[in-house]
Amino acid sequence: MKLYIGNLAYSVTEGDLKEAFSAYGQVSEVALITDKFSGQSKGFGFVEMPNNSEADAAIKALNETPLKGRNIKVSQAKPKSDRPPQRKPRY
């Protein structure tokens, strides 16, 4: 199950996320989203956990808990097709 992790402090690393989520089960992938120009974190990322029951346990345990000074938001990631379309700028 792919999890969305939001409200991350800019100092959080992929290692920090892996460490926090590994306490609840196997973590197969961690992706911290960064600005492509500056390389700075955008304050959110994704964690992939192959076992759904472990992922659910991580959501329940870690949602709204502090990580490096900020309460993180943890939820199941929504597929791109389920999100509303982005607004296109009009010129």
Coordinates of C-alpha atoms in Angstrom, one line a residue:
M1 CA 0.0 0.0 0.0
K2 CA 1.3 3.4 -0.9
L3 CA 1.1 6.0 1.9
Y4 CA 1.0 9.8 1.6
I5 CA 3.0 11.6 4.3
G6 CA 2.3 15.4 4.5
N7 CA 3.3 18.4 6.7
L8 CA 6.9 17.2 6.8
A9 CA 9.6 19.5 8.2
Y10 CA 12.1 20.5 5.5
S11 CA 14.8 18.8 7.5
V12 CA 13.2 15.3 7.3
T13 CA 15.1 12.8 5.2
E14 CA 14.1 9.6 3.4
G15 CA 16.1 7.8 6.1
D16 CA 13.9 9.5 8.8
L17 CA 10.8 8.3 7.1
K18 CA 12.1 4.8 6.6
E19 CA 13.1 4.6 10.3
A20 CA 9.7 5.8 11.5
F21 CA 7.6 3.5 9.3
S22 CA 9.9 0.4 9.7
A23 CA 8.7 0.2 13.3
Y24 CA 5.3 -1.0 11.8
G25 CA 6.5 -3.4 9.1
Q26 CA 8.5 -3.7 5.9
V27 CA 9.1 -0.6 3.9
S28 CA 9.8 -1.3 0.2
E29 CA 10.2 2.3 -1.0
V30 CA 10.5 5.9 0.3
A31 CA 10.2 9.0 -1.9
L32 CA 10.6 12.5 -0.5
I33 CA 9.4 15.0 -3.0
T34 CA 11.8 17.8 -3.6
D35 CA 11.9 21.0 -5.7
K36 CA 13.7 20.1 -9.0
F37 CA 15.6 23.4 -9.0
S38 CA 16.6 24.0 -5.4
G39 CA 16.6 20.4 -4.2
Q40 CA 14.7 21.4 -1.0
S41 CA 11.9 19.2 0.3
K42 CA 8.4 20.3 -0.7
G43 CA 7.1 19.0 2.7
F44 CA 5.6 15.7 1.6
G45 CA 6.5 12.3 0.4
F46 CA 5.4 8.7 -0.1
V47 CA 6.2 5.4 1.7
E48 CA 5.4 2.0 0.1
M49 CA 4.6 -0.8 2.4
P50 CA 3.8 -4.2 0.8
N51 CA 1.7 -5.5 3.7
N52 CA -1.7 -3.7 3.9
S53 CA -2.3 -4.5 7.6
E54 CA 1.1 -3.1 8.5
A55 CA 0.4 0.0 6.4
D56 CA -2.9 0.5 8.2
A57 CA -1.2 0.1 11.6
A58 CA 1.4 2.8 10.5
I59 CA -1.4 5.2 9.5
K60 CA -3.2 4.7 12.8
A61 CA 0.0 5.1 14.9
L62 CA 1.8 7.9 13.0
N63 CA -1.0 10.2 11.8
E64 CA -0.9 13.5 13.7
T65 CA 2.3 12.5 15.6
P66 CA 5.4 14.8 15.7
L67 CA 8.4 14.1 13.5
K68 CA 11.3 16.6 13.7
G69 CA 9.0 19.2 15.3
R70 CA 5.9 19.0 13.1
N71 CA 2.8 16.8 13.3
I72 CA 2.8 14.7 10.2
K73 CA -0.3 13.7 8.2
V74 CA -0.4 10.1 7.1
S75 CA -3.0 8.6 4.8
Q76 CA -3.4 6.1 2.0
A77 CA -2.2 7.7 -1.2
K78 CA -4.8 8.4 -3.8
P79 CA -4.1 7.2 -7.4
K80 CA -3.6 10.1 -9.9
S81 CA -6.9 9.2 -11.6
D82 CA -8.8 9.8 -8.4
R83 CA -7.5 13.3 -7.9
P84 CA -9.3 16.3 -9.4
P85 CA -7.6 17.7 -12.5
Q86 CA -5.1 20.5 -12.0
R87 CA -6.1 23.9 -13.1
K88 CA -4.4 25.1 -16.3
P89 CA -3.2 28.7 -16.3
R90 CA -5.0 31.0 -18.7
Y91 CA -3.0 33.6 -20.6

